[in-house]
Amino acid sequence: MAENTTYDAIIIGAGSVGVPTGLAMAGKGLKTLVIDRFSSQGQGSNKAAIGGVRATHSDPAKIRLGLRSLEIFSTWEQVHGHNIEWSTGGYMFVAYRREEEKVLKELLKVQQHYGLNIDWHDREGILAVVPDLNPEDLIGGTYSPEDGHCSTILAGWAMYDAARMVGCDFRFRETVTEVQTRNGRVAGVRTDKGEYSAGVVVNAAGPWAREVGKLNGLDLPVNPDSHEGGITEAVAPFCKPMVVDIRPAPGSANYYYFQLHSGQVVFCITPSPSIWGFNRDESSSFLPMVARRMVDLMPRLKNLRVRRTWRGLYPMTPDGSPLVGWAREKEGYLIAAGMCGQGFMLGPGIGELLSRVVSDSDLSSDDREVLDILSPYRKFEGMEALK
């Protein structure tokens, strides 16, 4: 039985958001505890992520968070010493139809306004970057060369190690059973192994955020959506950027892939319709479906052998953007949920933002705009275009 311990902040969930939040808060001198039901960090949805990191979004809040996350990932080895296999390969969104051309060109106005290094390239320009794309009907696309990717396993462990180095505590194999309150304010948590006191509790529970919210009487609009991915054998380098095709096709809303520095090609689709629920078993339909898209987009991929596939959970919100901010119902309850499959790429930026929110200092006008856009109490209208 764990002893009662007092903290400044308790974070529920040791994943893509919880660990960097623990690092940022402990780094500001807050006594911080991260609790997770699994045996170690990153064992929920984090280990299913493919490692893409971009600021190329359509939402100003996510652009800003993405830009800061890019800074953290791209300089991690220099600052902290861990090799996370970072590669600044960029992101490329291709257009084979006028519909996608229009969407991508309209988004450029917002993306460039908020400081993204991104531009439209015609057919010849796109093929100059990725020569093996199918040239038939290719119109062009956007390319953001400063986006990139890294190993989710190495990066997750590196952030966990860095968090411990600055004094963040972790408790694994513990399930939070109650968020305790006193006079309408958060007072701590009870787990199946003990009690911990804190004036701030952060819900960073990923796909389980709704379940955790209900412990405190909150019904967060977060529902898990199953997405599958796969990885091929290693081959010689031939493609540096993450390539994204946002054309819909039977069974999928889009398709994307990139090549690891070690040579394997990692690929995913966004299922259409969504596959709701917590099922993480691979399906027999995914590989035939994605293989058709892969070979159509880049014919030379037809000779690659797939080594394995897997399924992870995207914690989705009604509009495809995260929920970040204080709960109105319980003072001291902070929501960092509904990352919509982008927790890995947004996590470091969100962690630093939450540390400023909790310490109630250094909140800039940009921070306040981000919190306003991602408010858990916003009107859910439309859908984030590059979800």
Short mmCIF file of C-alpha atoms in Angstrom, two decimals:
data_model
loop_
_atom_site.label_atom_id
_atom_site.label_comp_id
_atom_site.label_asym_id
_atom_site.label_seq_id
_atom_site.Cartn_x
_atom_site.Cartn_y
_atom_site.Cartn_z
CA MET A 1 0.00 0.00 0.00
CA ALA A 2 1.49 3.33 -1.07
CA GLU A 3 1.87 6.01 1.57
CA ASN A 4 -0.10 9.25 1.34
CA THR A 5 2.05 11.77 -0.48
CA THR A 6 1.45 15.41 -1.27
CA TYR A 7 2.15 16.88 -4.71
CA ASP A 8 1.57 20.14 -6.50
CA ALA A 9 0.13 18.34 -9.53
CA ILE A 10 -0.95 14.80 -10.41
CA ILE A 11 -1.16 13.71 -14.04
CA ILE A 12 -3.32 10.74 -15.01
CA GLY A 13 -1.73 9.02 -17.99
CA ALA A 14 1.95 8.41 -18.83
CA GLY A 15 1.66 8.69 -22.58
CA SER A 16 2.33 11.16 -25.36
CA VAL A 17 0.90 14.07 -23.35
CA GLY A 18 1.31 12.97 -19.74
CA VAL A 19 5.06 12.36 -19.84
CA PRO A 20 6.09 15.67 -21.50
CA THR A 21 3.65 17.47 -19.19
CA GLY A 22 5.34 15.84 -16.21
CA LEU A 23 8.71 16.90 -17.60
CA ALA A 24 7.59 20.50 -18.11
CA MET A 25 5.89 20.84 -14.73
CA ALA A 26 8.72 19.27 -12.75
CA GLY A 27 11.14 21.42 -14.73
CA LYS A 28 9.30 24.50 -13.39
CA GLY A 29 9.82 23.29 -9.84
CA LEU A 30 6.37 21.78 -9.30
CA LYS A 31 6.30 18.55 -7.33
CA THR A 32 4.68 16.32 -9.91
CA LEU A 33 3.36 12.76 -10.01
CA VAL A 34 2.33 10.81 -13.11
CA ILE A 35 0.08 7.75 -12.62
CA ASP A 36 -0.63 5.09 -15.23
CA ARG A 37 -2.52 1.81 -15.23
CA PHE A 38 0.07 0.16 -17.47
CA SER A 39 3.47 -1.28 -16.55
CA SER A 40 5.55 1.56 -17.99
CA GLN A 41 5.32 4.81 -19.91
CA GLY A 42 3.86 4.85 -23.41
CA GLN A 43 2.00 1.55 -23.22
CA GLY A 44 -1.40 2.93 -24.24
CA SER A 45 -1.69 4.59 -27.64
CA ASN A 46 1.81 6.09 -27.68
CA LYS A 47 3.50 2.87 -28.78
CA ALA A 48 1.11 2.57 -31.74
CA ALA A 49 2.03 6.02 -33.11
CA ILE A 50 4.23 6.09 -36.22
CA GLY A 51 6.31 9.10 -35.18
CA GLY A 52 5.38 11.88 -37.58
CA VAL A 53 5.80 15.40 -36.19
CA ARG A 54 4.37 18.37 -38.06
CA ALA A 55 3.18 21.90 -37.59
CA THR A 56 1.33 21.61 -40.90
CA HIS A 57 -2.21 21.87 -39.55
CA SER A 58 -5.23 23.96 -40.49
CA ASP A 59 -5.92 25.12 -36.93
CA PRO A 60 -3.89 28.08 -35.53
CA ALA A 61 -3.69 26.50 -32.07
CA LYS A 62 -2.29 23.25 -33.42
CA ILE A 63 0.12 25.12 -35.69
CA ARG A 64 1.57 26.97 -32.70
CA LEU A 65 1.78 23.84 -30.55
CA GLY A 66 3.27 21.92 -33.47
CA LEU A 67 5.95 24.54 -34.08
CA ARG A 68 7.08 24.35 -30.46
CA SER A 69 7.01 20.55 -30.49
CA LEU A 70 9.16 20.58 -33.63
CA GLU A 71 11.73 22.73 -31.83
CA ILE A 72 11.80 20.30 -28.91
CA PHE A 73 12.07 17.13 -31.00
CA SER A 74 14.59 18.50 -33.50
CA THR A 75 16.97 19.73 -30.78
CA TRP A 76 16.38 16.95 -28.28
CA GLU A 77 19.70 15.16 -28.76
CA GLN A 78 21.71 18.38 -28.49
CA VAL A 79 19.84 19.51 -25.37
CA HIS A 80 19.28 16.23 -23.53
CA GLY A 81 21.71 13.77 -25.09
CA HIS A 82 19.28 11.01 -26.14
CA ASN A 83 19.28 9.81 -29.73
CA ILE A 84 15.60 9.69 -30.74
CA GLU A 85 16.35 9.07 -34.44
CA TRP A 86 15.08 12.51 -35.43
CA SER A 87 14.91 13.23 -39.15
CA THR A 88 13.84 16.54 -40.67
CA GLY A 89 12.33 14.99 -43.77
CA GLY A 90 9.34 17.26 -44.14
CA TYR A 91 5.68 16.58 -44.94
CA MET A 92 4.25 16.50 -48.43
CA PHE A 93 0.50 16.70 -49.15
CA VAL A 94 -0.11 15.70 -52.76
CA ALA A 95 -2.99 16.72 -55.03
CA TYR A 96 -4.24 14.52 -57.86
CA ARG A 97 -7.63 16.21 -58.12
CA ARG A 98 -8.78 19.82 -58.22
CA GLU A 99 -10.65 19.28 -54.95
CA GLU A 100 -7.43 18.58 -53.03
CA GLU A 101 -5.57 21.35 -54.86
CA LYS A 102 -8.18 23.87 -53.72
CA VAL A 103 -8.12 22.69 -50.10
CA LEU A 104 -4.33 22.73 -49.84
CA LYS A 105 -3.96 26.14 -51.47
CA GLU A 106 -6.60 27.68 -49.21
CA LEU A 107 -4.89 26.26 -46.12
CA LEU A 108 -1.59 27.82 -47.19
CA LYS A 109 -2.92 31.26 -46.29
CA VAL A 110 -3.43 30.27 -42.65
CA GLN A 111 -0.30 28.15 -42.44
CA GLN A 112 2.01 30.82 -43.80
CA HIS A 113 0.33 33.52 -41.69
CA TYR A 114 1.29 31.60 -38.55
CA GLY A 115 4.90 31.18 -39.58
CA LEU A 116 5.06 27.81 -41.30
CA ASN A 117 7.79 27.24 -43.84
CA ILE A 118 5.49 25.69 -46.44
CA ASP A 119 4.67 26.33 -50.06
CA TRP A 120 2.80 25.01 -53.05
CA HIS A 121 4.83 23.15 -55.67
CA ASP A 122 3.64 22.23 -59.13
CA ARG A 123 3.91 18.73 -60.58
CA GLU A 124 7.56 19.09 -61.54
CA GLY A 125 8.45 20.59 -58.16
CA ILE A 126 6.82 17.76 -56.25
CA LEU A 127 8.50 15.11 -58.42
CA ALA A 128 11.85 16.82 -57.83
CA VAL A 129 11.45 16.08 -54.10
CA VAL A 130 9.89 12.60 -54.44
CA PRO A 131 10.66 11.31 -57.96
CA ASP A 132 8.93 7.95 -57.46
CA LEU A 133 5.43 9.35 -57.03
CA ASN A 134 2.92 8.27 -59.65
CA PRO A 135 3.09 11.16 -62.17
CA GLU A 136 -0.24 10.37 -63.83
CA ASP A 137 -2.79 13.10 -63.02
CA LEU A 138 -0.45 14.63 -60.41
CA ILE A 139 -1.23 18.36 -60.13
CA GLY A 140 1.17 19.37 -57.38
CA GLY A 141 1.12 19.67 -53.62
CA THR A 142 2.37 21.42 -50.51
CA TYR A 143 5.73 20.70 -48.95
CA SER A 144 6.89 21.76 -45.48
CA PRO A 145 10.58 20.78 -45.23
CA GLU A 146 11.00 21.50 -41.52
CA ASP A 147 8.48 18.88 -40.36
CA GLY A 148 9.91 15.47 -39.56
CA HIS A 149 9.71 12.21 -37.68
CA CYS A 150 11.45 10.16 -35.01
CA SER A 151 11.16 6.93 -33.06
CA THR A 152 8.16 7.01 -30.73
CA ILE A 153 9.74 4.36 -28.52
CA LEU A 154 13.06 6.19 -28.17
CA ALA A 155 11.43 9.61 -27.79
CA GLY A 156 8.94 8.36 -25.22
CA TRP A 157 11.65 6.80 -23.11
CA ALA A 158 13.90 9.86 -23.49
CA MET A 159 11.20 12.20 -22.19
CA TYR A 160 10.44 9.81 -19.34
CA ASP A 161 14.14 9.70 -18.42
CA ALA A 162 14.42 13.50 -18.63
CA ALA A 163 11.31 13.91 -16.47
CA ARG A 164 12.73 11.68 -13.77
CA MET A 165 16.00 13.61 -13.89
CA VAL A 166 14.17 16.82 -12.94
CA GLY A 167 12.28 15.14 -10.12
CA CYS A 168 9.00 13.95 -11.64
CA ASP A 169 7.64 10.85 -9.86
CA PHE A 170 5.92 8.00 -11.69
CA ARG A 171 3.59 5.28 -10.39
CA PHE A 172 2.85 2.42 -12.77
CA ARG A 173 0.36 -0.45 -12.52
CA GLU A 174 -1.97 1.85 -10.58
CA THR A 175 -5.50 2.64 -11.66
CA VAL A 176 -7.12 5.88 -10.50
CA THR A 177 -10.46 5.02 -8.92
CA GLU A 178 -11.45 8.43 -7.57
CA VAL A 179 -10.60 12.09 -8.06
CA GLN A 180 -11.04 13.54 -4.62
CA THR A 181 -12.52 16.98 -4.03
CA ARG A 182 -12.97 19.25 -1.06
CA ASN A 183 -15.31 22.27 -1.10
CA GLY A 184 -15.63 22.10 -4.87
CA ARG A 185 -11.90 21.92 -5.47
CA VAL A 186 -9.65 19.05 -6.46
CA ALA A 187 -7.82 17.58 -3.46
CA GLY A 188 -6.05 14.57 -4.95
CA VAL A 189 -6.68 11.05 -6.22
CA ARG A 190 -7.27 7.59 -4.88
CA THR A 191 -5.91 4.60 -6.77
CA ASP A 192 -6.21 0.88 -6.26
CA LYS A 193 -2.95 1.13 -4.30
CA GLY A 194 -3.09 4.35 -2.32
CA GLU A 195 -3.96 8.03 -2.04
CA TYR A 196 -2.10 11.11 -3.25
CA SER A 197 -2.90 14.73 -2.46
CA ALA A 198 -2.62 17.61 -4.92
CA GLY A 199 -4.33 20.87 -5.74
CA VAL A 200 -4.17 20.12 -9.48
CA VAL A 201 -5.16 16.96 -11.33
CA VAL A 202 -4.53 16.65 -15.08
CA ASN A 203 -6.61 14.26 -17.20
CA ALA A 204 -4.15 13.12 -19.88
CA ALA A 205 -5.61 9.63 -20.18
CA GLY A 206 -5.81 9.44 -23.98
CA PRO A 207 -8.55 7.06 -25.16
CA TRP A 208 -9.58 6.55 -21.53
CA ALA A 209 -10.06 10.29 -20.86
CA ARG A 210 -13.84 10.01 -20.88
CA GLU A 211 -13.72 7.17 -18.36
CA VAL A 212 -11.38 9.16 -16.12
CA GLY A 213 -13.53 12.29 -16.48
CA LYS A 214 -16.59 10.46 -15.24
CA LEU A 215 -14.77 9.82 -11.94
CA ASN A 216 -15.24 13.52 -11.34
CA GLY A 217 -18.70 13.88 -12.85
CA LEU A 218 -17.43 15.14 -16.23
CA ASP A 219 -18.57 13.69 -19.54
CA LEU A 220 -15.82 14.63 -21.96
CA PRO A 221 -16.66 14.24 -25.67
CA VAL A 222 -13.75 11.87 -26.34
CA ASN A 223 -14.30 8.56 -28.11
CA PRO A 224 -11.64 6.07 -29.27
CA ASP A 225 -11.39 5.38 -32.99
CA SER A 226 -9.28 2.39 -34.12
CA HIS A 227 -6.59 3.07 -36.73
CA GLU A 228 -4.26 0.50 -38.25
CA GLY A 229 -0.69 0.88 -39.38
CA GLY A 230 2.06 -1.29 -40.78
CA ILE A 231 5.77 -1.51 -41.48
CA THR A 232 7.75 -3.09 -44.30
CA GLU A 233 11.16 -4.68 -44.55
CA ALA A 234 14.15 -2.34 -44.67
CA VAL A 235 15.36 -1.15 -48.08
CA ALA A 236 17.80 1.49 -49.33
CA PRO A 237 16.66 5.11 -48.76
CA PHE A 238 14.42 6.47 -51.52
CA CYS A 239 11.90 8.81 -49.88
CA LYS A 240 12.63 11.46 -47.26
CA PRO A 241 9.31 13.24 -46.52
CA MET A 242 6.11 11.93 -45.00
CA VAL A 243 3.80 11.69 -48.02
CA VAL A 244 0.08 12.27 -47.45
CA ASP A 245 -2.70 11.61 -49.95
CA ILE A 246 -5.96 13.16 -48.68
CA ARG A 247 -8.12 11.71 -51.47
CA PRO A 248 -10.91 9.54 -50.05
CA ALA A 249 -11.13 5.93 -51.20
CA PRO A 250 -13.31 2.96 -50.26
CA GLY A 251 -12.65 2.26 -46.58
CA SER A 252 -10.25 5.15 -46.01
CA ALA A 253 -10.36 8.94 -45.83
CA ASN A 254 -6.64 9.37 -46.52
CA TYR A 255 -3.34 7.52 -46.64
CA TYR A 256 0.19 8.42 -45.55
CA TYR A 257 3.64 6.88 -45.29
CA PHE A 258 7.30 7.68 -44.72
CA GLN A 259 10.61 5.84 -44.68
CA LEU A 260 12.51 5.43 -41.44
CA HIS A 261 16.20 6.27 -41.39
CA SER A 262 16.76 2.52 -40.96
CA GLY A 263 14.98 1.82 -44.25
CA GLN A 264 11.56 0.48 -43.31
CA VAL A 265 8.45 2.13 -44.73
CA VAL A 266 5.74 2.89 -42.16
CA PHE A 267 2.20 3.45 -43.41
CA CYS A 268 -1.31 4.21 -42.12
CA ILE A 269 -4.80 5.10 -43.26
CA THR A 270 -7.64 7.03 -41.67
CA PRO A 271 -10.57 4.60 -41.74
CA SER A 272 -13.86 5.72 -43.26
CA PRO A 273 -16.27 5.20 -41.67
CA SER A 274 -14.63 5.47 -38.26
CA ILE A 275 -14.18 2.29 -36.23
CA TRP A 276 -15.34 3.23 -32.74
CA GLY A 277 -14.33 1.33 -29.64
CA PHE A 278 -11.32 -0.06 -27.81
CA ASN A 279 -10.58 -3.02 -30.10
CA ARG A 280 -6.85 -3.08 -30.90
CA ASP A 281 -6.74 -6.37 -32.81
CA GLU A 282 -5.42 -6.17 -36.38
CA SER A 283 -7.96 -6.83 -39.12
CA SER A 284 -7.72 -8.87 -42.31
CA SER A 285 -9.11 -6.00 -44.40
CA PHE A 286 -6.47 -3.36 -43.64
CA LEU A 287 -3.48 -4.65 -45.61
CA PRO A 288 -5.30 -5.35 -48.92
CA MET A 289 -6.94 -1.93 -48.70
CA VAL A 290 -3.80 0.03 -47.90
CA ALA A 291 -1.68 -1.93 -50.38
CA ARG A 292 -3.85 -0.70 -53.24
CA ARG A 293 -3.40 2.88 -52.12
CA MET A 294 0.35 2.44 -51.63
CA VAL A 295 0.98 1.03 -55.08
CA ASP A 296 -1.31 3.57 -56.76
CA LEU A 297 0.52 6.47 -55.12
CA MET A 298 4.03 5.07 -55.59
CA PRO A 299 4.26 2.06 -57.92
CA ARG A 300 7.76 1.04 -56.79
CA LEU A 301 6.31 0.11 -53.38
CA LYS A 302 4.70 -3.00 -54.92
CA ASN A 303 7.83 -5.07 -54.31
CA LEU A 304 8.14 -4.32 -50.59
CA ARG A 305 7.34 -7.06 -48.10
CA VAL A 306 5.25 -6.11 -45.07
CA ARG A 307 6.68 -7.29 -41.75
CA ARG A 308 3.77 -6.55 -39.42
CA THR A 309 0.62 -4.52 -38.86
CA TRP A 310 -0.97 -3.20 -35.66
CA ARG A 311 -3.85 -1.10 -34.43
CA GLY A 312 -3.93 1.88 -32.10
CA LEU A 313 -6.61 4.18 -30.72
CA TYR A 314 -7.23 7.78 -31.75
CA PRO A 315 -9.07 9.65 -28.96
CA MET A 316 -11.42 11.69 -31.13
CA THR A 317 -13.41 14.84 -30.41
CA PRO A 318 -16.38 16.08 -32.45
CA ASP A 319 -14.26 18.58 -34.42
CA GLY A 320 -10.91 16.80 -34.62
CA SER A 321 -9.05 19.13 -32.22
CA PRO A 322 -7.88 18.58 -28.61
CA LEU A 323 -9.57 19.62 -25.38
CA VAL A 324 -7.16 21.71 -23.33
CA GLY A 325 -8.02 23.85 -20.32
CA TRP A 326 -9.44 24.06 -16.83
CA ALA A 327 -12.71 22.32 -16.02
CA ARG A 328 -15.38 24.77 -14.93
CA GLU A 329 -17.13 22.22 -12.75
CA LYS A 330 -14.19 21.43 -10.45
CA GLU A 331 -11.51 23.95 -9.57
CA GLY A 332 -8.04 22.53 -10.10
CA TYR A 333 -9.08 19.91 -12.68
CA LEU A 334 -7.12 20.38 -15.91
CA ILE A 335 -8.13 18.68 -19.15
CA ALA A 336 -5.56 17.62 -21.76
CA ALA A 337 -7.46 15.08 -23.80
CA GLY A 338 -8.84 14.26 -27.23
CA MET A 339 -5.60 14.56 -29.19
CA CYS A 340 -7.24 12.88 -32.20
CA GLY A 341 -4.20 10.75 -32.98
CA GLN A 342 -1.79 13.70 -32.77
CA GLY A 343 -0.76 13.43 -29.13
CA PHE A 344 2.78 12.42 -29.99
CA MET A 345 3.41 15.41 -32.26
CA LEU A 346 1.58 17.93 -30.05
CA GLY A 347 2.53 16.53 -26.62
CA PRO A 348 5.74 18.48 -25.92
CA GLY A 349 4.14 21.80 -26.87
CA ILE A 350 1.03 21.04 -24.83
CA GLY A 351 3.14 19.95 -21.85
CA GLU A 352 4.93 23.29 -21.74
CA LEU A 353 1.65 25.18 -22.16
CA LEU A 354 0.07 23.26 -19.26
CA SER A 355 3.06 23.99 -17.04
CA ARG A 356 2.52 27.70 -17.66
CA VAL A 357 -1.21 27.33 -17.02
CA VAL A 358 -0.64 25.59 -13.68
CA SER A 359 2.07 27.97 -12.50
CA ASP A 360 -0.19 30.85 -13.64
CA SER A 361 2.75 32.72 -15.08
CA ASP A 362 4.20 33.68 -18.43
CA LEU A 363 0.94 33.10 -20.32
CA SER A 364 1.35 35.02 -23.55
CA SER A 365 -1.37 36.32 -25.82
CA ASP A 366 -0.59 33.37 -28.12
CA ASP A 367 -1.10 30.96 -25.19
CA ARG A 368 -4.45 32.55 -24.42
CA GLU A 369 -5.53 32.26 -28.03
CA VAL A 370 -4.55 28.57 -28.08
CA LEU A 371 -6.50 27.92 -24.87
CA ASP A 372 -9.51 29.75 -26.26
CA ILE A 373 -9.48 27.74 -29.50
CA LEU A 374 -9.01 24.40 -27.69
CA SER A 375 -11.40 25.16 -24.82
CA PRO A 376 -13.31 22.06 -23.69
CA TYR A 377 -16.41 24.29 -23.70
CA ARG A 378 -16.14 25.56 -27.27
CA LYS A 379 -18.80 25.00 -29.89
CA PHE A 380 -17.85 21.93 -31.90
CA GLU A 381 -18.33 23.16 -35.43
CA GLY A 382 -16.78 21.71 -38.56
CA MET A 383 -13.74 19.45 -38.64
CA GLU A 384 -10.00 20.15 -38.58
CA ALA A 385 -9.06 19.84 -42.25
CA LEU A 386 -5.76 17.98 -41.88
CA LYS A 387 -6.83 15.67 -39.07
#
